[in-house]
Amino acid sequence: MSRYLANTPSAVSSRPSSSLPTAIAINKQQQQQQQQHRIHGAGALGAPSSHRGGRWPCRPDGLLLRLRAGSPVILLERAAAAGGNSIKASSGINGAPTIYQTGPTPDTFFYQDTIRSAGARMRSAEGPQREALISQLTNRSAAAIDFLVDDIGVDLSVVSLMGGHSVARTHRGSGKNPPGWSIVKTMLDSLKHDVRFQLRTEHEVTRLLTSHKDKGGAATVTGVEISHQGETSRLDGPVVFTTGGFAGDADGLLARYRPDLAGCPTTNSPRPGMHNLLTAVGAELVDMESVQIHPTGFVDPTSPNDGGKFLAAEMLRGEGGILLYKGKRFVNEMGTREHVSDTIMRLPLDREPIETGGSAGPRQWDIQLLLDPGAFSRTTSNVNFYLGKGLMAKKKVKDLDETTRETLGEYSAVVAGQRADGFGRTAFGHWRLKWGDDVDEAEVYVGRVTPVVHFTMGGAVIDEKSQVMASKLGAPDPKPVAGLWAAGEITGGIHGDNRLGGSSLLECVVYGLIAGEEASKHGRTLAAADRASPDGHAEWTDL
């Protein structure tokens, strides 16, 4: 998933009329000396960061309070198009309590569910700081949903239960587009009409620029150096990093921190992590070994050895889908991603990595994902997309093998309350297949899935204000990297050992908005200092 201030800078050809620094979103740009607010990365994090410029919550108009204050914002994107991995997010965004939740009482369990999912790391010495980050995430989740719905105009009216959640709180729209794509596109559409906002694609941030270091050795970030079409330039101003994680950096950071995952397929686009740019200015990293394996990525029957997989959204199971190994269920499909993935990976491999055409095939398992007509009725747009891609097939029950048919009969009895589930599943979504004389003609939807590298919980240490820290998480004397903020998957410490489904988009919005607000405050301080300075800008040093 993407984050707010990213590492792809861009240059602006003319000086903005405002004297306030612009936010720089990492993207491509030309040479300029003006100060701007830079956001590196144009996914779900970059866009909210661009929107945020003042108090919480903030109602957006153009670039919200940041633009209302007269400060231009530059969103830098290293790719040819904005969106990153965020546009692939298909299950939804968490929020509680919201008007879309239909439970008998308000949902007050989001914090506890997140703490439980984070696992053993919550019991470490830095546990209190992790709790503070999680509290910020969950307490502001309802406001994040309100912001997206009321201010940006995103449809989030459908709510599903996902693995590891005690109640349904994962929001998505009722239309055909995945929620990640809808959020990013709607935000960018709302920004592009403001003349003070610039999205610069194919701009690579190559380093962070700094002024003098303080006595503790920490640098103050004053801007970015960027590369575009072989030319180097720089932009001045506060920086927000929202470049995402390293799940697609198979030969780089992933190989360094989790060599045991070599050969596993991934849902991420192949690209290097940008964490080295942060550590070069003194940023601390945390939880880099915590990599989330999502239990269900589709194996394309036409190209099973491809290392890149389409995600089989978790809400397919939340709405009633089941997992089968050789025709039998083997796990509570609504367990945490960590639990379901670990259970699958203890089963025999379909095959070890093999050489095909000169490149190694992936490590993968032969697991079947099956949805009945009830689950399909709640996931129609998703399943139709998968059917069109050839990732799922529609079959009649009579055409299934005998073991699978027996399993469906047993499971239907569980859903009907005739027996307890041997794997502990108690929420069955919208499964409605009943076993009877007419079941043979019922249609089900089946696809092959395998565990995939999906998300990296580790990254830069931040505080509750999204400030990048030069001290370890939970340090008694925390030291920030001045002028630098981060949000989204580039950061660490929020999710611990396991991220709850639906919380990646949420952290992008919550911490992205905070980062934009804090960078805006910093920008106003810089503007005041510039007006009082004889030469009008801070001194620059190379790293």
PDB file of N, CA and C in Angstrom, residues 480-534:
ATOM      1  N   PRO A 480      13.068  13.521  17.202  1.00  0.00           N
ATOM      2  CA  PRO A 480      12.512  13.521  15.850  1.00  0.00           C
ATOM      3  C   PRO A 480      13.538  13.922  14.800  1.00  0.00           C
ATOM      4  N   VAL A 481      13.276  13.546  13.557  1.00  0.00           N
ATOM      5  CA  VAL A 481      14.009  14.089  12.417  1.00  0.00           C
ATOM      6  C   VAL A 481      13.202  15.298  11.958  1.00  0.00           C
ATOM      7  N   ALA A 482      13.687  16.483  12.260  1.00  0.00           N
ATOM      8  CA  ALA A 482      12.931  17.699  11.970  1.00  0.00           C
ATOM      9  C   ALA A 482      12.678  17.837  10.471  1.00  0.00           C
ATOM     10  N   GLY A 483      11.481  18.294  10.133  1.00  0.00           N
ATOM     11  CA  GLY A 483      11.141  18.539   8.738  1.00  0.00           C
ATOM     12  C   GLY A 483      10.708  17.322   7.953  1.00  0.00           C
ATOM     13  N   LEU A 484      10.525  16.167   8.638  1.00  0.00           N
ATOM     14  CA  LEU A 484      10.228  14.921   7.935  1.00  0.00           C
ATOM     15  C   LEU A 484       9.100  14.163   8.633  1.00  0.00           C
ATOM     16  N   TRP A 485       8.083  13.800   7.858  1.00  0.00           N
ATOM     17  CA  TRP A 485       6.952  13.019   8.342  1.00  0.00           C
ATOM     18  C   TRP A 485       6.756  11.811   7.432  1.00  0.00           C
ATOM     19  N   ALA A 486       6.055  10.817   7.928  1.00  0.00           N
ATOM     20  CA  ALA A 486       5.799   9.627   7.114  1.00  0.00           C
ATOM     21  C   ALA A 486       4.465   9.025   7.521  1.00  0.00           C
ATOM     22  N   ALA A 487       3.858   8.301   6.584  1.00  0.00           N
ATOM     23  CA  ALA A 487       2.583   7.645   6.865  1.00  0.00           C
ATOM     24  C   ALA A 487       2.427   6.445   5.950  1.00  0.00           C
ATOM     25  N   GLY A 488       1.678   5.458   6.417  1.00  0.00           N
ATOM     26  CA  GLY A 488       1.394   4.283   5.616  1.00  0.00           C
ATOM     27  C   GLY A 488       2.427   3.192   5.800  1.00  0.00           C
ATOM     28  N   GLU A 489       2.568   2.376   4.786  1.00  0.00           N
ATOM     29  CA  GLU A 489       3.380   1.167   4.885  1.00  0.00           C
ATOM     30  C   GLU A 489       4.867   1.450   5.005  1.00  0.00           C
ATOM     31  N   ILE A 490       5.316   2.663   4.725  1.00  0.00           N
ATOM     32  CA  ILE A 490       6.718   3.028   4.925  1.00  0.00           C
ATOM     33  C   ILE A 490       7.052   3.106   6.411  1.00  0.00           C
ATOM     34  N   THR A 491       6.034   3.163   7.273  1.00  0.00           N
ATOM     35  CA  THR A 491       6.253   3.289   8.709  1.00  0.00           C
ATOM     36  C   THR A 491       6.130   1.932   9.398  1.00  0.00           C
ATOM     37  N   GLY A 492       6.581   1.872  10.640  1.00  0.00           N
ATOM     38  CA  GLY A 492       6.494   0.647  11.425  1.00  0.00           C
ATOM     39  C   GLY A 492       6.001   0.934  12.828  1.00  0.00           C
ATOM     40  N   GLY A 493       5.689  -0.148  13.563  1.00  0.00           N
ATOM     41  CA  GLY A 493       5.313  -0.014  14.960  1.00  0.00           C
ATOM     42  C   GLY A 493       3.830  -0.037  15.237  1.00  0.00           C
ATOM     43  N   ILE A 494       2.996   0.126  14.209  1.00  0.00           N
ATOM     44  CA  ILE A 494       1.549   0.194  14.434  1.00  0.00           C
ATOM     45  C   ILE A 494       0.921  -1.194  14.488  1.00  0.00           C
ATOM     46  N   HIS A 495       1.340  -2.089  13.607  1.00  0.00           N
ATOM     47  CA  HIS A 495       0.636  -3.362  13.431  1.00  0.00           C
ATOM     48  C   HIS A 495       1.296  -4.535  14.145  1.00  0.00           C
ATOM     49  N   GLY A 496       2.510  -4.367  14.653  1.00  0.00           N
ATOM     50  CA  GLY A 496       3.162  -5.453  15.354  1.00  0.00           C
ATOM     51  C   GLY A 496       3.444  -6.643  14.466  1.00  0.00           C
ATOM     52  N   ASP A 497       3.032  -7.832  14.916  1.00  0.00           N
ATOM     53  CA  ASP A 497       3.305  -9.061  14.167  1.00  0.00           C
ATOM     54  C   ASP A 497       2.299  -9.318  13.051  1.00  0.00           C
ATOM     55  N   ASN A 498       1.128  -8.700  13.116  1.00  0.00           N
ATOM     56  CA  ASN A 498       0.085  -9.015  12.137  1.00  0.00           C
ATOM     57  C   ASN A 498      -0.858  -7.832  11.988  1.00  0.00           C
ATOM     58  N   ARG A 499      -1.089  -7.407  10.738  1.00  0.00           N
ATOM     59  CA  ARG A 499      -2.025  -6.312  10.478  1.00  0.00           C
ATOM     60  C   ARG A 499      -3.424  -6.861  10.238  1.00  0.00           C
ATOM     61  N   LEU A 500      -4.406  -6.241  10.849  1.00  0.00           N
ATOM     62  CA  LEU A 500      -5.794  -6.585  10.560  1.00  0.00           C
ATOM     63  C   LEU A 500      -6.157  -6.132   9.150  1.00  0.00           C
ATOM     64  N   GLY A 501      -6.882  -6.985   8.432  1.00  0.00           N
ATOM     65  CA  GLY A 501      -7.374  -6.586   7.128  1.00  0.00           C
ATOM     66  C   GLY A 501      -8.230  -5.338   7.242  1.00  0.00           C
ATOM     67  N   GLY A 502      -8.049  -4.391   6.326  1.00  0.00           N
ATOM     68  CA  GLY A 502      -8.798  -3.146   6.343  1.00  0.00           C
ATOM     69  C   GLY A 502      -8.107  -2.010   7.060  1.00  0.00           C
ATOM     70  N   SER A 503      -6.988  -2.303   7.738  1.00  0.00           N
ATOM     71  CA  SER A 503      -6.291  -1.246   8.472  1.00  0.00           C
ATOM     72  C   SER A 503      -5.169  -0.593   7.677  1.00  0.00           C
ATOM     73  N   SER A 504      -4.833  -1.134   6.511  1.00  0.00           N
ATOM     74  CA  SER A 504      -3.781  -0.484   5.716  1.00  0.00           C
ATOM     75  C   SER A 504      -4.294   0.814   5.106  1.00  0.00           C
ATOM     76  N   LEU A 505      -5.458   0.776   4.458  1.00  0.00           N
ATOM     77  CA  LEU A 505      -6.034   2.020   3.948  1.00  0.00           C
ATOM     78  C   LEU A 505      -6.322   2.985   5.088  1.00  0.00           C
ATOM     79  N   LEU A 506      -6.746   2.452   6.228  1.00  0.00           N
ATOM     80  CA  LEU A 506      -7.064   3.322   7.357  1.00  0.00           C
ATOM     81  C   LEU A 506      -5.837   4.077   7.840  1.00  0.00           C
ATOM     82  N   GLU A 507      -4.709   3.387   8.011  1.00  0.00           N
ATOM     83  CA  GLU A 507      -3.532   4.106   8.496  1.00  0.00           C
ATOM     84  C   GLU A 507      -3.073   5.147   7.483  1.00  0.00           C
ATOM     85  N   CYS A 508      -3.296   4.870   6.191  1.00  0.00           N
ATOM     86  CA  CYS A 508      -2.963   5.864   5.177  1.00  0.00           C
ATOM     87  C   CYS A 508      -3.758   7.144   5.391  1.00  0.00           C
ATOM     88  N   VAL A 509      -5.046   6.997   5.644  1.00  0.00           N
ATOM     89  CA  VAL A 509      -5.898   8.174   5.801  1.00  0.00           C
ATOM     90  C   VAL A 509      -5.626   8.871   7.131  1.00  0.00           C
ATOM     91  N   VAL A 510      -5.630   8.113   8.228  1.00  0.00           N
ATOM     92  CA  VAL A 510      -5.456   8.721   9.546  1.00  0.00           C
ATOM     93  C   VAL A 510      -4.103   9.405   9.664  1.00  0.00           C
ATOM     94  N   TYR A 511      -3.032   8.665   9.432  1.00  0.00           N
ATOM     95  CA  TYR A 511      -1.706   9.253   9.619  1.00  0.00           C
ATOM     96  C   TYR A 511      -1.316  10.166   8.463  1.00  0.00           C
ATOM     97  N   GLY A 512      -1.900   9.959   7.293  1.00  0.00           N
ATOM     98  CA  GLY A 512      -1.649  10.887   6.195  1.00  0.00           C
ATOM     99  C   GLY A 512      -2.213  12.261   6.470  1.00  0.00           C
ATOM    100  N   LEU A 513      -3.422  12.308   7.012  1.00  0.00           N
ATOM    101  CA  LEU A 513      -4.023  13.591   7.356  1.00  0.00           C
ATOM    102  C   LEU A 513      -3.242  14.282   8.465  1.00  0.00           C
ATOM    103  N   ILE A 514      -2.814  13.500   9.444  1.00  0.00           N
ATOM    104  CA  ILE A 514      -2.016  14.077  10.526  1.00  0.00           C
ATOM    105  C   ILE A 514      -0.703  14.628   9.982  1.00  0.00           C
ATOM    106  N   ALA A 515      -0.041  13.854   9.119  1.00  0.00           N
ATOM    107  CA  ALA A 515       1.236  14.297   8.552  1.00  0.00           C
ATOM    108  C   ALA A 515       1.074  15.594   7.777  1.00  0.00           C
ATOM    109  N   GLY A 516       0.017  15.694   6.986  1.00  0.00           N
ATOM    110  CA  GLY A 516      -0.219  16.920   6.245  1.00  0.00           C
ATOM    111  C   GLY A 516      -0.432  18.109   7.154  1.00  0.00           C
ATOM    112  N   GLU A 517      -1.168  17.884   8.226  1.00  0.00           N
ATOM    113  CA  GLU A 517      -1.419  18.956   9.192  1.00  0.00           C
ATOM    114  C   GLU A 517      -0.124  19.415   9.850  1.00  0.00           C
ATOM    115  N   GLU A 518       0.685  18.450  10.306  1.00  0.00           N
ATOM    116  CA  GLU A 518       1.919  18.802  11.003  1.00  0.00           C
ATOM    117  C   GLU A 518       2.937  19.442  10.058  1.00  0.00           C
ATOM    118  N   ALA A 519       3.038  18.935   8.835  1.00  0.00           N
ATOM    119  CA  ALA A 519       3.952  19.540   7.863  1.00  0.00           C
ATOM    120  C   ALA A 519       3.523  20.959   7.529  1.00  0.00           C
ATOM    121  N   SER A 520       2.220  21.196   7.517  1.00  0.00           N
ATOM    122  CA  SER A 520       1.714  22.536   7.253  1.00  0.00           C
ATOM    123  C   SER A 520       2.125  23.506   8.352  1.00  0.00           C
ATOM    124  N   LYS A 521       2.002  23.059   9.594  1.00  0.00           N
ATOM    125  CA  LYS A 521       2.445  23.905  10.708  1.00  0.00           C
ATOM    126  C   LYS A 521       3.927  24.234  10.577  1.00  0.00           C
ATOM    127  N   HIS A 522       4.709  23.213  10.262  1.00  0.00           N
ATOM    128  CA  HIS A 522       6.153  23.406  10.103  1.00  0.00           C
ATOM    129  C   HIS A 522       6.433  24.374   8.961  1.00  0.00           C
ATOM    130  N   GLY A 523       5.672  24.259   7.878  1.00  0.00           N
ATOM    131  CA  GLY A 523       5.857  25.148   6.742  1.00  0.00           C
ATOM    132  C   GLY A 523       5.609  26.596   7.090  1.00  0.00           C
ATOM    133  N   ARG A 524       4.597  26.844   7.913  1.00  0.00           N
ATOM    134  CA  ARG A 524       4.330  28.222   8.316  1.00  0.00           C
ATOM    135  C   ARG A 524       5.466  28.772   9.164  1.00  0.00           C
ATOM    136  N   THR A 525       6.054  27.891   9.990  1.00  0.00           N
ATOM    137  CA  THR A 525       7.203  28.321  10.784  1.00  0.00           C
ATOM    138  C   THR A 525       8.380  28.666   9.888  1.00  0.00           C
ATOM    139  N   LEU A 526       8.625  27.832   8.868  1.00  0.00           N
ATOM    140  CA  LEU A 526       9.713  28.105   7.928  1.00  0.00           C
ATOM    141  C   LEU A 526       9.481  29.405   7.171  1.00  0.00           C
ATOM    142  N   ALA A 527       8.234  29.642   6.786  1.00  0.00           N
ATOM    143  CA  ALA A 527       7.925  30.857   6.038  1.00  0.00           C
ATOM    144  C   ALA A 527       8.223  32.091   6.867  1.00  0.00           C
ATOM    145  N   ALA A 528       7.869  32.027   8.150  1.00  0.00           N
ATOM    146  CA  ALA A 528       8.152  33.160   9.024  1.00  0.00           C
ATOM    147  C   ALA A 528       9.649  33.369   9.176  1.00  0.00           C
ATOM    148  N   ALA A 529      10.400  32.249   9.289  1.00  0.00           N
ATOM    149  CA  ALA A 529      11.854  32.361   9.409  1.00  0.00           C
ATOM    150  C   ALA A 529      12.476  32.912   8.133  1.00  0.00           C
ATOM    151  N   ASP A 530      11.948  32.505   6.979  1.00  0.00           N
ATOM    152  CA  ASP A 530      12.463  33.004   5.704  1.00  0.00           C
ATOM    153  C   ASP A 530      12.280  34.510   5.582  1.00  0.00           C
ATOM    154  N   ARG A 531      11.116  34.979   6.029  1.00  0.00           N
ATOM    155  CA  ARG A 531      10.863  36.410   5.918  1.00  0.00           C
ATOM    156  C   ARG A 531      11.797  37.216   6.803  1.00  0.00           C
ATOM    157  N   ALA A 532      12.243  36.576   7.908  1.00  0.00           N
ATOM    158  CA  ALA A 532      13.137  37.273   8.827  1.00  0.00           C
ATOM    159  C   ALA A 532      14.602  37.099   8.471  1.00  0.00           C
ATOM    160  N   SER A 533      14.906  36.166   7.532  1.00  0.00           N
ATOM    161  CA  SER A 533      16.296  35.861   7.183  1.00  0.00           C
ATOM    162  C   SER A 533      16.789  36.784   6.085  1.00  0.00           C
ATOM    163  N   PRO A 534      18.051  37.231   6.153  1.00  0.00           N
ATOM    164  CA  PRO A 534      18.598  38.122   5.117  1.00  0.00           C
ATOM    165  C   PRO A 534      18.607  37.487   3.733  1.00  0.00           C
TER     166      PRO A 534
END
